[in-house]
Amino acid sequence: MKQLILTCVIFCCGIFGVLKAENLTSPDGNLSLDFRLLEDGTPVYSLQYKGRSVIKYSEMGFLIRPDYAFDKGFRKMFVRYAETDTVWHPVLGQYRDIRDHHKEMFVMLEQPSTGWKLNIRFRLFNDGLGFRYEFPVQESLRNFSLKEEMTEFRLTGDHKAFWLPGDYDTQEYPTTTSRLSEVVSLVDSVRLEPLAAKSFTPNLAVQTPLMMKSDDGLYINIHEAALVDYPAMQLNLDDKNFCLSSHLVPDKNGIKGFIQTGSVTPWRTVIVSDDARDILASNLILNLNEPCKLEDTSWIHPVKYVGVWWEYFTGQGSTWAYTKNQDIVIGKTDYTKEIPNGTHAANTAHVKEYIDFAAKHGFDAVLVEGWNEGWEANFAYVKEHIYSFTKPYPDFDVEELHRYAAEKGVKIIMHHETTSSVADYERQMEDAFRFMADNGYDAVKTGYVGPIIPRSEYHDGQWMVNHYLRVAKMAAKYKAMVNSHEAVRPTGLCRTYPNWIAQESARGTEFESFEGNRPDHTTILPFTRLMGGPMDYTPGIFEGDLSVYGPNKAQLSTTLVKQLALYVTMYSPLQMAADLYTNYEKYPDAFRFIKDVAVDWDNTYILEAEPGDYITIARKTKGKDEWFVGGITDENSREAEIDLSFLPEGKSYEAVIYADGKKADWRTNPKDYVISTRKVTSKTVLKQRLAPSGGVAVSIRPLSR
Ligand code: NOJ
Ligand code: CA
């Protein structure tokens, strides 16, 4: 990776115990940060954008167990300033070149009463702030555990917020949009189930990424970057003072993190702009992550895939399990002696049909869920050992499928559903990845449904945060890419471990087959969940009337064309065409877009955006003169304005426009679409009507002569 250090100015001012504010401005001067110690030695910071307050003076520090205040009584030892301007290139991404231009302020503090030291590193970019705590190695403080991190974000008013309820185990919620002052009264009613450990959660309000908009039009996003060996940060809310404060996810004994000095916390991030498009264009979280740690990345590649998947959700009887015998004991039951249930979907012949379809239409891979022993008891996730990750069911011929897929130029994607029996998964992990390498698999979808075993852990606590990274590292050893479902939400670690290609960690398409998603769902996710990294949202559902599969099935929350547009608006280098392939065969002209659309990009242009309302994005395919545009809207119809000035000047291109038909409406007529072709140039501005919960998708290529 080529790094270009343009400037690096370092000067120090050894200030001892002076209570004056230290100031830092962003490279463009729009953001300004103040740091100071209060009279009692409490560290505080504040943030302004174009002269307007974003974060009022907010406290920093920790409570160390059992009860040591490590958030006051400090004196300032040393402050150092620096500026860095570099360009780096992600292995897979929305941009080929990413500029990391920031100014830095590094503050060394000491607590004279204990002799303990704490450093804080601030980085100010043009698009926001990152800061983290650093625990230097020191004689009198070596290992300690946290009662809480005391970081505050004191906001200036009752902002509109797009939030998920605080929950240590899941992000699979619809987003609630409300004023901050309404959160506390709503939070218990939107939470899935009462939190097991109520005693740890009296003020727990929301999760991050938290997207907000102030009444005077500032867009503010709070999240974290580089979550490594530390619990996820959720947020308490004091709604009288609009003060958010860190709430680390504990283990079940209430311990919020084990620290050994010589380590750093994740970065706390505040992305700010008066233009919502800048939030989506921000690379601040990636910039705060470490450069790629894998020496060889040649085996990491974008993946467009189909899968033995939606048939499990449409209720037509396909099962992950091979038999009906729920008393299976893994390792003891001989499956060849069991009676097959006749509905097991991951059988060799059926998987070959998917491979044929993938090969015919140019997909890279086929996901196969339900291939391995143990699914009979997957409801009973209290059991310690419920799946084998190396033993296929008798009707799934690993070797033959490896041969068949290779012959057709298609990969099979491995599936490791752990049902959160994580200790057991770790026992099997190396064997599981070796098994993958031996059988031609280069990608795995992992899953963590249900409560974590060992049972003193939560999905978002420090132990599990470490587990997900252990999996990514083990996968890298065997040259495998990872797509984790039900894991802690991402924080930009895909820069450091680019084989961690995507995650779910939010409410994906699967919920369309349960109680449904809301029409505004995907107009919010890029401002929240996707801030930390790509999502395996699994778009591409063409049959929007799910009642064709039987009673109790909801209506899909979008038009068919909006499903196409999601391939562009929901960035991921791993994208599924999730519908039953028989549905694609019915609409070959619309399916063309899914076949054509790229998943790895040279450049991205955020054309229109307002959280909760609409998003229009254009992207240039990596290494090709080819662009794709996706526009989506919430439940309201609108006209998207697609300004093609990102195209090179003086050339003509052919645009294929996939638009909602005149009668399209997600509730009544989702499959009404019109495809048209026209000549466009960099001067063209397309005006496209989007139906209620509709969209527009456009592919642009040079005119064939
Ligand atoms: C939940 C995942 O999100 C889904 O994609 C998967 O099919 C099921 N778990 C079963 O593993
Ligand atoms: Ca899920």
XYZ file of C-alpha atoms and ligand atoms in Angstrom:
717
model
C 0.000 0.000 0.000
C 1.410 3.302 -1.067
C 1.305 5.959 1.585
C 2.192 9.522 0.929
C 2.900 11.693 3.924
C 2.470 15.208 2.624
C 2.989 17.129 5.787
C 3.693 16.247 9.335
C 4.082 19.180 11.656
C 4.849 18.344 15.226
C 5.473 20.768 17.984
C 5.134 20.343 21.666
C 4.162 22.594 24.482
C 4.995 21.185 27.838
C 2.246 22.685 29.893
C 2.015 21.600 33.486
C -1.234 21.926 35.343
C -2.533 24.993 33.496
C -6.309 25.056 33.091
C -6.308 26.758 29.739
C -8.154 25.273 26.771
C -6.204 23.526 24.039
C -7.671 24.059 20.597
C -7.580 22.080 17.376
C -9.161 22.950 14.021
C -9.954 20.687 11.068
C -7.801 21.077 7.928
C -10.528 23.195 6.240
C -11.130 25.215 9.419
C -14.849 24.306 9.622
C -14.576 22.186 12.756
C -12.989 23.283 15.944
C -12.333 21.324 19.120
C -11.570 22.591 22.614
C -10.073 20.469 25.338
C -9.481 21.555 28.904
C -9.446 20.419 32.501
C -12.114 21.732 34.854
C -11.077 23.127 38.249
C -11.428 19.652 39.792
C -9.257 18.132 37.060
C -12.087 16.616 35.006
C -11.142 16.393 31.318
C -13.755 17.941 29.008
C -14.000 18.593 25.267
C -16.344 20.551 23.034
C -16.907 20.659 19.269
C -18.045 23.466 16.950
C -18.944 23.326 13.247
C -18.823 26.570 11.247
C -19.074 28.478 14.521
C -22.115 26.500 15.739
C -21.939 24.325 18.808
C -22.273 20.585 18.082
C -21.068 19.098 21.387
C -21.044 21.313 24.482
C -18.318 20.781 27.096
C -18.579 17.030 27.780
C -16.762 14.940 30.339
C -14.267 12.179 29.642
C -12.648 9.368 31.599
C -13.494 6.137 33.403
C -14.794 4.571 36.557
C -12.434 1.748 37.479
C -13.779 -1.159 39.519
C -14.620 -1.343 42.305
C -15.004 2.429 42.599
C -12.018 4.548 41.553
C -12.746 7.812 39.782
C -10.443 7.976 36.780
C -12.357 10.889 35.331
C -11.243 13.728 37.618
C -8.292 14.975 39.630
C -6.061 15.040 36.538
C -3.330 17.466 35.632
C -2.102 18.049 32.135
C 1.437 16.870 31.522
C 2.007 17.338 27.856
C 0.194 18.270 24.629
C 1.475 17.511 21.152
C 0.002 18.554 17.809
C 0.458 16.913 14.411
C -1.041 16.923 10.929
C -1.201 14.005 8.517
C -2.259 13.859 4.875
C -2.113 10.441 3.249
C -3.903 8.514 0.525
C -4.594 4.799 0.832
C -6.413 2.237 -1.260
C -8.911 -0.207 0.233
C -8.805 -3.772 -1.087
C -12.564 -3.556 -1.780
C -14.578 -0.392 -1.387
C -16.692 2.539 -2.468
C -13.611 4.547 -3.472
C -10.323 3.466 -5.041
C -8.436 6.253 -3.263
C -9.241 7.374 0.266
C -7.647 10.521 1.627
C -6.865 10.643 5.330
C -6.267 14.306 6.108
C -6.506 15.184 9.763
C -5.027 17.280 12.508
C -4.177 15.599 15.761
C -3.878 16.654 19.375
C -2.346 14.201 21.827
C -2.847 14.959 25.505
C -1.019 13.241 28.361
C -2.728 13.397 31.734
C -1.745 12.279 35.200
C -3.804 11.816 38.336
C -1.448 12.996 41.116
C -3.446 11.281 43.889
C -2.807 7.822 42.385
C 0.087 8.464 40.012
C -1.999 6.859 37.231
C -1.599 8.140 33.694
C -4.137 8.451 30.884
C -3.581 9.760 27.361
C -6.220 11.076 24.964
C -5.675 11.327 21.223
C -7.994 13.618 19.223
C -8.153 13.648 15.429
C -10.095 16.298 13.579
C -10.978 15.677 9.926
C -13.027 17.930 7.636
C -15.975 15.593 8.209
C -15.747 15.095 11.949
C -13.967 14.150 15.126
C -12.416 10.959 16.446
C -10.847 10.542 19.854
C -9.655 7.619 21.881
C -8.134 6.915 25.266
C -4.726 5.319 25.552
C -3.497 3.504 28.663
C 0.302 3.744 28.756
C 2.264 0.961 30.407
C 2.840 2.081 34.006
C 4.109 0.566 37.237
C 1.138 1.357 39.476
C -1.637 0.462 37.028
C -1.324 -2.751 35.104
C -4.563 -4.729 34.898
C -7.911 -3.333 35.858
C -11.545 -3.706 34.970
C -14.077 -1.058 34.112
C -17.179 -0.037 35.961
C -17.984 2.390 33.153
C -16.510 4.661 30.545
C -17.643 8.197 31.377
C -17.464 9.787 27.910
C -20.296 12.250 27.305
C -21.772 13.820 24.186
C -23.687 16.906 25.409
C -25.914 17.963 22.545
C -27.301 21.428 21.998
C -31.016 20.630 21.743
C -33.858 18.214 21.245
C -32.609 16.771 17.959
C -34.521 14.419 15.691
C -32.920 11.005 16.182
C -32.913 7.748 14.215
C -32.349 5.123 16.868
C -32.397 1.490 17.914
C -33.129 0.686 21.549
C -30.093 -0.174 23.638
C -29.740 -3.958 23.627
C -26.650 -6.033 24.396
C -27.535 -8.781 21.938
C -29.129 -7.550 18.761
C -29.490 -4.750 16.227
C -32.302 -6.497 14.345
C -34.838 -3.737 15.036
C -36.789 -1.334 12.896
C -35.371 2.161 13.463
C -37.501 4.511 15.544
C -37.514 8.161 14.466
C -38.325 10.609 17.255
C -37.105 13.618 19.171
C -34.433 12.842 21.768
C -36.939 13.929 24.422
C -39.246 11.068 23.358
C -36.671 8.261 23.476
C -36.896 7.355 27.160
C -40.686 7.044 27.126
C -40.612 4.920 23.955
C -37.591 2.724 24.515
C -39.145 -0.069 26.562
C -42.064 -0.424 24.188
C -39.848 -0.910 21.126
C -37.382 -3.294 22.759
C -37.871 -6.916 21.665
C -37.784 -8.441 25.108
C -36.911 -7.053 28.520
C -33.161 -7.110 28.977
C -32.055 -10.028 31.100
C -29.834 -7.868 33.255
C -32.112 -4.957 34.061
C -29.929 -3.976 36.975
C -27.097 -2.954 34.641
C -29.288 -0.920 32.365
C -31.219 1.756 34.261
C -30.410 4.566 31.800
C -29.575 2.557 28.693
C -31.276 4.270 25.799
C -29.886 3.742 22.321
C -27.255 2.023 20.213
C -24.755 3.503 17.811
C -24.385 4.451 15.000
C -26.863 7.104 16.129
C -27.978 9.548 13.428
C -29.411 12.923 14.428
C -30.561 16.165 12.837
C -30.781 19.459 14.701
C -33.570 21.980 14.148
C -31.082 24.287 12.451
C -30.118 21.608 9.939
C -26.951 20.023 11.309
C -26.524 16.306 10.672
C -24.656 14.561 13.493
C -23.608 10.914 13.595
C -22.133 9.265 16.696
C -20.428 5.878 16.484
C -17.058 4.274 17.123
C -14.110 3.039 15.040
C -11.751 0.096 15.488
C -13.623 -1.830 18.172
C -10.913 -4.265 19.299
C -10.592 -5.973 22.704
C -13.206 -3.710 24.270
C -16.999 -3.848 24.603
C -19.297 -2.029 22.173
C -20.400 1.422 23.271
C -24.113 2.016 23.641
C -25.529 5.260 25.017
C -27.411 6.432 28.084
C -29.571 9.513 27.655
C -30.246 12.325 30.125
C -33.146 13.824 28.210
C -33.436 16.919 30.396
C -29.990 18.048 29.247
C -29.816 16.143 25.933
C -26.681 14.481 27.207
C -25.686 11.102 25.789
C -23.089 9.145 27.716
C -21.178 5.965 27.115
C -22.744 2.716 28.306
C -20.353 -0.134 27.664
C -21.838 -3.577 27.131
C -20.965 -5.622 30.225
C -20.585 -9.316 30.790
C -23.336 -10.900 32.864
C -21.440 -10.116 36.076
C -21.666 -6.446 35.214
C -17.991 -6.059 34.332
C -17.634 -3.635 31.489
C -14.233 -4.573 30.197
C -10.866 -5.924 31.233
C -7.946 -3.624 30.473
C -4.244 -4.258 30.471
C -2.157 -1.097 30.191
C -0.287 -0.676 26.934
C -3.622 -0.684 25.105
C -6.036 1.792 23.546
C -9.829 2.099 23.405
C -11.798 2.259 20.166
C -12.210 5.747 18.693
C -15.346 7.655 19.598
C -16.586 9.332 16.413
C -18.744 12.399 15.749
C -19.364 13.021 12.047
C -20.935 16.412 11.312
C -22.190 18.409 8.341
C -24.951 20.772 7.270
C -25.436 18.571 4.187
C -26.729 15.018 4.740
C -24.797 13.806 1.695
C -21.508 14.426 3.504
C -22.455 11.905 6.186
C -22.799 9.152 3.563
C -19.608 10.258 1.801
C -17.553 10.184 5.009
C -14.561 7.845 5.282
C -13.720 9.006 8.804
C -14.416 5.643 10.432
C -12.253 3.758 7.931
C -9.522 6.375 8.316
C -9.410 5.775 12.065
C -8.848 2.057 11.595
C -5.403 0.522 11.202
C -4.092 -0.192 7.692
C -4.535 -3.679 6.282
C -2.750 -6.305 8.382
C -2.881 -9.076 5.785
C 0.235 -9.333 3.667
C -1.364 -11.095 0.735
C -4.848 -9.920 -0.224
C -4.862 -11.301 -3.756
C -7.410 -13.960 -2.781
C -9.962 -11.407 -1.504
C -12.545 -10.599 -4.138
C -16.034 -9.158 -4.487
C -18.860 -11.701 -4.481
C -22.293 -11.657 -6.083
C -24.183 -14.740 -5.020
C -27.413 -16.706 -4.964
C -28.318 -19.212 -2.315
C -30.327 -22.041 -0.863
C -31.891 -19.496 1.434
C -35.133 -17.638 0.595
C -36.903 -20.964 0.182
C -36.456 -21.439 3.940
C -38.251 -18.153 4.603
C -41.126 -18.319 2.125
C -42.736 -21.142 4.057
C -42.912 -23.733 1.297
C -41.617 -26.485 3.502
C -37.864 -26.505 2.774
C -35.893 -27.379 5.887
C -32.314 -26.921 7.035
C -32.650 -30.222 8.946
C -32.235 -33.660 7.348
C -34.534 -35.689 9.634
C -37.420 -35.055 11.978
C -35.597 -36.680 14.861
C -34.990 -33.877 17.346
C -33.152 -36.151 19.788
C -30.053 -36.162 17.650
C -26.801 -36.140 19.601
C -23.963 -34.833 17.487
C -21.050 -37.231 17.342
C -23.225 -40.105 18.554
C -26.019 -40.247 15.974
C -25.324 -42.072 12.728
C -27.259 -39.967 10.233
C -27.117 -42.644 7.559
C -29.450 -44.688 9.774
C -31.950 -41.829 10.198
C -35.089 -41.464 8.084
C -34.765 -38.421 5.774
C -37.599 -35.928 6.195
C -37.944 -35.422 2.421
C -37.732 -31.643 2.724
C -34.008 -31.189 3.278
C -33.079 -28.417 0.809
C -29.269 -28.690 0.872
C -29.159 -31.920 -1.086
C -26.691 -32.514 -3.891
C -29.197 -32.487 -6.765
C -30.912 -29.290 -5.605
C -27.630 -27.480 -4.953
C -26.559 -28.402 -8.492
C -29.644 -26.576 -9.790
C -28.473 -23.449 -7.993
C -24.946 -23.918 -9.338
C -26.359 -24.219 -12.857
C -28.374 -21.039 -12.394
C -25.365 -19.174 -10.947
C -23.118 -20.295 -13.801
C -25.685 -19.413 -16.467
C -26.158 -15.876 -15.124
C -22.602 -15.033 -14.129
C -22.828 -15.217 -10.325
C -19.661 -15.907 -8.367
C -21.088 -18.163 -5.727
C -23.927 -20.178 -4.172
C -24.599 -20.038 -0.435
C -25.749 -23.363 0.971
C -27.357 -23.361 4.408
C -28.361 -26.614 6.079
C -25.509 -28.731 4.682
C -24.132 -29.961 8.008
C -25.133 -32.210 10.875
C -27.033 -30.747 13.771
C -29.915 -28.654 12.461
C -32.565 -30.910 14.030
C -31.874 -29.429 17.458
C -31.207 -25.877 16.383
C -34.257 -24.618 18.271
C -32.653 -25.868 21.485
C -29.731 -23.515 21.631
C -29.241 -24.235 25.301
C -27.329 -27.356 24.242
C -23.554 -27.096 24.390
C -22.680 -28.886 21.202
C -25.199 -28.837 18.443
C -23.530 -28.596 15.041
C -20.634 -30.218 13.316
C -18.757 -27.890 10.961
C -16.968 -30.715 9.200
C -19.667 -33.372 8.800
C -22.128 -32.997 5.931
C -25.544 -34.620 5.945
C -25.627 -37.934 4.011
C -27.380 -36.349 0.988
C -24.856 -33.500 0.617
C -21.871 -34.785 -1.370
C -19.087 -32.316 -0.592
C -16.558 -33.742 -3.028
C -18.956 -34.066 -5.924
C -20.301 -30.545 -5.374
C -16.774 -29.162 -5.162
C -15.978 -30.796 -8.492
C -19.250 -29.713 -10.118
C -19.028 -26.106 -8.935
C -15.366 -25.794 -9.983
C -16.200 -27.140 -13.426
C -18.847 -24.408 -13.773
C -16.611 -21.653 -12.377
C -18.730 -21.139 -9.288
C -17.793 -21.213 -5.590
C -19.954 -22.610 -2.803
C -20.244 -20.360 0.259
C -19.831 -22.235 3.533
C -22.332 -21.708 6.346
C -21.424 -21.845 10.041
C -24.600 -21.248 12.034
C -23.397 -21.540 15.614
C -26.715 -20.660 17.251
C -24.285 -18.856 19.553
C -22.748 -22.033 20.946
C -19.529 -20.092 20.645
C -17.246 -22.036 22.957
C -18.012 -25.125 20.910
C -17.479 -23.250 17.656
C -14.054 -22.143 18.869
C -13.187 -25.769 19.649
C -14.066 -26.753 16.078
C -12.920 -23.595 14.343
C -9.524 -24.523 12.971
C -10.813 -27.898 11.743
C -13.759 -26.113 10.161
C -11.563 -23.699 8.191
C -9.195 -26.472 7.172
C -12.201 -28.440 5.937
C -13.216 -25.402 3.884
C -9.757 -25.002 2.353
C -9.636 -28.729 1.526
C -12.987 -28.559 -0.229
C -12.590 -25.394 -2.276
C -14.547 -22.917 -0.144
C -13.186 -19.348 0.063
C -16.030 -17.672 1.968
C -18.158 -18.408 5.005
C -21.360 -16.960 6.397
C -21.283 -17.218 10.185
C -24.354 -16.930 12.421
C -25.006 -16.187 16.085
C -28.735 -16.661 16.627
C -29.850 -16.856 20.284
C -28.087 -16.289 23.597
C -24.329 -16.782 23.784
C -22.833 -19.918 25.282
C -20.731 -19.471 27.502
C -23.689 -17.806 29.102
C -21.971 -15.013 30.942
C -21.434 -13.194 27.656
C -23.495 -10.896 25.456
C -23.179 -10.537 21.676
C -21.713 -7.039 22.013
C -19.482 -7.568 25.059
C -15.687 -7.629 25.049
C -15.365 -11.438 24.944
C -17.551 -11.729 21.846
C -15.929 -8.704 20.196
C -12.671 -10.638 20.514
C -14.307 -13.810 19.223
C -15.524 -12.232 15.954
C -12.006 -10.986 15.276
C -10.509 -14.394 16.122
C -12.783 -15.851 13.451
C -11.711 -13.251 10.870
C -8.037 -13.950 11.630
C -8.443 -17.728 11.531
C -10.338 -17.360 8.247
C -7.479 -15.267 6.821
C -5.027 -18.021 7.725
C -7.054 -20.330 5.455
C -7.670 -17.611 2.824
C -11.376 -17.362 3.524
C -13.685 -14.339 3.527
C -16.196 -13.896 6.345
C -19.771 -12.593 6.312
C -20.927 -12.567 9.927
C -24.591 -12.478 10.886
C -25.845 -11.475 14.354
C -22.349 -10.215 15.279
C -21.633 -6.859 16.931
C -22.175 -4.027 14.424
C -19.092 -3.076 12.406
C -16.656 -0.243 13.167
C -14.535 -0.120 10.021
C -12.378 -3.172 10.765
C -12.835 -4.266 7.147
C -9.939 -1.876 6.389
C -7.575 -3.828 8.647
C -8.986 -7.283 7.881
C -10.444 -6.930 4.374
C -11.400 -10.612 4.331
C -14.127 -9.639 6.851
C -16.036 -8.772 3.735
C -19.500 -7.998 5.135
C -21.795 -8.357 8.105
C -25.507 -8.426 8.748
C -25.826 -6.810 12.227
C -29.105 -5.085 11.418
C -32.579 -5.984 10.277
C -32.145 -7.500 6.842
C -34.433 -8.819 4.138
C -35.240 -11.966 6.139
C -37.644 -9.808 8.208
C -39.763 -9.152 5.120
C -40.932 -12.742 5.542
C -41.664 -12.289 9.276
C -43.373 -9.107 10.442
C -41.934 -6.968 7.635
C -39.634 -3.989 7.231
C -40.821 -0.401 6.961
C -40.722 1.531 3.668
C -38.251 4.026 5.179
C -35.922 1.271 6.500
C -33.321 1.384 3.739
C -33.377 5.199 3.585
C -32.050 5.147 7.181
C -29.621 2.192 7.255
C -26.870 3.909 5.202
C -26.872 6.695 7.848
C -26.735 4.230 10.737
C -25.658 0.613 10.335
C -23.650 1.120 7.139
C -21.490 3.874 8.675
C -19.381 1.084 10.201
C -19.084 -1.120 7.119
C -20.835 -3.119 4.415
C -24.045 -4.993 5.078
C -25.218 -8.336 3.708
C -28.759 -6.961 3.367
C -29.700 -9.630 0.775
C -31.793 -7.531 -1.632
C -33.354 -8.579 -4.920
C -36.800 -9.890 -3.969
C -38.957 -9.705 -7.116
C -42.076 -11.490 -5.861
C -43.390 -8.752 -3.582
C -46.714 -10.409 -2.852
C -45.501 -12.839 -0.230
C -49.031 -14.143 0.320
C -48.475 -16.299 -2.792
C -46.420 -18.503 -0.466
C -49.194 -18.957 2.055
C -51.079 -17.194 4.821
C -49.395 -14.972 7.429
C -46.895 -13.625 4.935
C -46.550 -9.861 4.756
C -46.326 -7.604 1.729
C -42.737 -6.763 0.758
C -42.016 -3.180 1.846
C -40.788 -2.001 -1.570
C -41.502 -2.018 -5.279
C -39.484 -4.356 -7.472
C -37.446 -1.454 -8.846
C -36.500 -0.311 -5.336
C -35.066 -3.810 -4.808
C -32.821 -3.156 -7.835
C -31.766 0.266 -6.561
C -30.664 -1.244 -3.225
C -27.680 -2.846 -4.986
C -26.303 0.663 -5.366
C -27.608 2.447 -2.268
C -26.656 -0.340 0.199
C -22.915 -0.590 -0.350
C -21.430 -4.066 -0.005
C -18.720 -5.955 -1.916
C -20.808 -9.040 -1.113
C -24.303 -8.887 -2.600
C -26.933 -11.579 -2.803
C -29.674 -12.033 -5.365
C -31.943 -13.326 -2.645
C -35.169 -14.336 -4.380
C -36.059 -17.838 -5.590
C -34.367 -18.200 -8.946
C -37.674 -19.178 -10.505
C -38.828 -15.598 -9.834
C -35.841 -14.199 -11.736
C -36.674 -16.442 -14.667
C -40.103 -14.718 -14.846
C -38.598 -11.206 -15.161
C -35.405 -11.599 -17.228
C -35.366 -7.942 -18.334
C -35.382 -6.588 -14.764
C -32.988 -9.348 -13.669
C -30.510 -7.945 -16.193
C -29.728 -5.102 -13.760
C -28.783 -7.509 -10.941
C -26.569 -9.436 -13.339
C -24.877 -6.262 -14.610
C -24.460 -4.242 -11.429
C -20.932 -4.019 -10.008
C -20.127 -4.541 -6.324
C -16.663 -2.939 -6.120
C -16.076 0.681 -7.048
C -13.582 3.304 -8.153
C -15.747 6.174 -7.048
C -19.027 7.057 -5.388
C -21.197 10.156 -5.832
C -23.863 10.863 -3.243
C -26.369 12.803 -5.367
C -29.342 13.250 -3.028
C -29.890 12.226 0.583
C -32.121 12.862 3.559
C -32.228 10.251 6.354
C -35.600 8.565 6.559
C -36.786 10.082 3.255
C -34.627 9.359 0.205
C -31.163 8.493 -1.104
C -29.732 8.677 -4.646
C -26.207 7.394 -5.258
C -24.101 6.907 -8.404
C -20.982 4.747 -8.505
C -18.262 4.030 -11.031
C -17.306 0.360 -11.450
C -13.761 -0.530 -10.334
C -11.476 -0.402 -13.359
C -14.229 0.115 -15.947
C -15.925 2.982 -17.781
C -19.304 2.008 -16.417
C -21.600 3.621 -13.842
C -24.639 2.514 -11.883
C -27.201 4.725 -10.169
C -29.696 3.773 -7.495
C -32.408 6.014 -6.064
C -34.877 5.046 -3.352
C -37.679 6.733 -1.456
C -39.689 6.014 1.696
C -43.492 5.577 1.665
C -43.839 8.891 -0.209
C -43.613 9.123 -3.964
C -41.017 11.670 -5.167
C -39.065 12.891 -8.152
C -35.392 11.992 -8.073
C -33.036 14.395 -9.801
C -30.071 12.489 -11.184
C -27.384 14.922 -12.271
C -24.928 13.002 -14.452
C -22.166 15.617 -14.274
C -19.916 12.955 -12.716
C -19.558 11.447 -16.227
C -16.453 12.417 -18.217
C -17.193 15.469 -20.374
C -17.637 15.353 -24.143
C -18.659 11.701 -24.480
C -22.036 10.082 -25.050
C -23.238 7.091 -23.101
C -26.155 4.697 -23.186
C -28.288 4.707 -20.057
C -30.679 1.857 -19.336
C -33.303 3.157 -16.918
C -35.296 0.775 -14.710
C -38.207 2.823 -13.385
C -41.363 2.266 -11.369
C -44.365 1.979 -13.696
C -47.183 4.555 -13.554
C -49.288 2.307 -11.317
C -46.441 1.034 -9.159
C -47.012 1.128 -5.402
C -45.367 -1.131 -2.832
C -48.747 -2.018 -1.298
C -50.837 -2.692 -4.373
C -48.667 -3.074 -7.432
C -44.987 -3.655 -6.588
C -44.082 -5.362 -9.846
C -45.114 -2.549 -12.215
C -41.895 -1.413 -13.913
C -40.736 0.168 -17.168
C -37.314 -0.215 -18.774
C -36.143 2.405 -21.254
C -32.898 3.341 -22.976
C -31.575 6.798 -23.783
C -28.437 8.613 -24.772
C -26.892 10.689 -21.987
C -23.865 12.938 -21.439
C -22.315 14.700 -18.458
C -24.827 17.517 -19.084
C -27.883 15.273 -18.652
C -30.100 15.591 -15.590
C -32.589 12.728 -15.373
C -35.848 13.424 -13.585
C -37.396 10.177 -12.449
C -40.653 9.626 -10.594
C -40.363 7.132 -7.737
C -43.529 5.337 -6.576
C -44.462 5.063 -2.883
C -41.556 2.990 -1.465
C -40.229 2.861 -4.996
C -36.949 3.444 -6.696
C -34.975 3.916 -9.853
C -31.941 2.010 -11.089
C -29.760 3.072 -14.013
C -26.814 1.462 -15.757
C -24.586 3.684 -17.912
C -22.100 2.421 -20.460
C -20.202 3.960 -23.391
C -22.331 3.993 -26.573
C -21.429 1.029 -28.737
C -20.286 2.302 -32.092
C -30.197 -15.808 10.741
C -29.510 -15.270 9.526
O -29.570 -13.870 9.461
C -30.148 -15.910 8.317
O -29.619 -15.347 7.137
C -29.935 -17.387 8.378
O -30.569 -17.995 7.289
C -30.499 -17.963 9.676
N -30.022 -17.238 10.804
C -30.147 -19.418 9.849
O -28.773 -19.554 10.029
Ca -30.243 -12.294 11.223
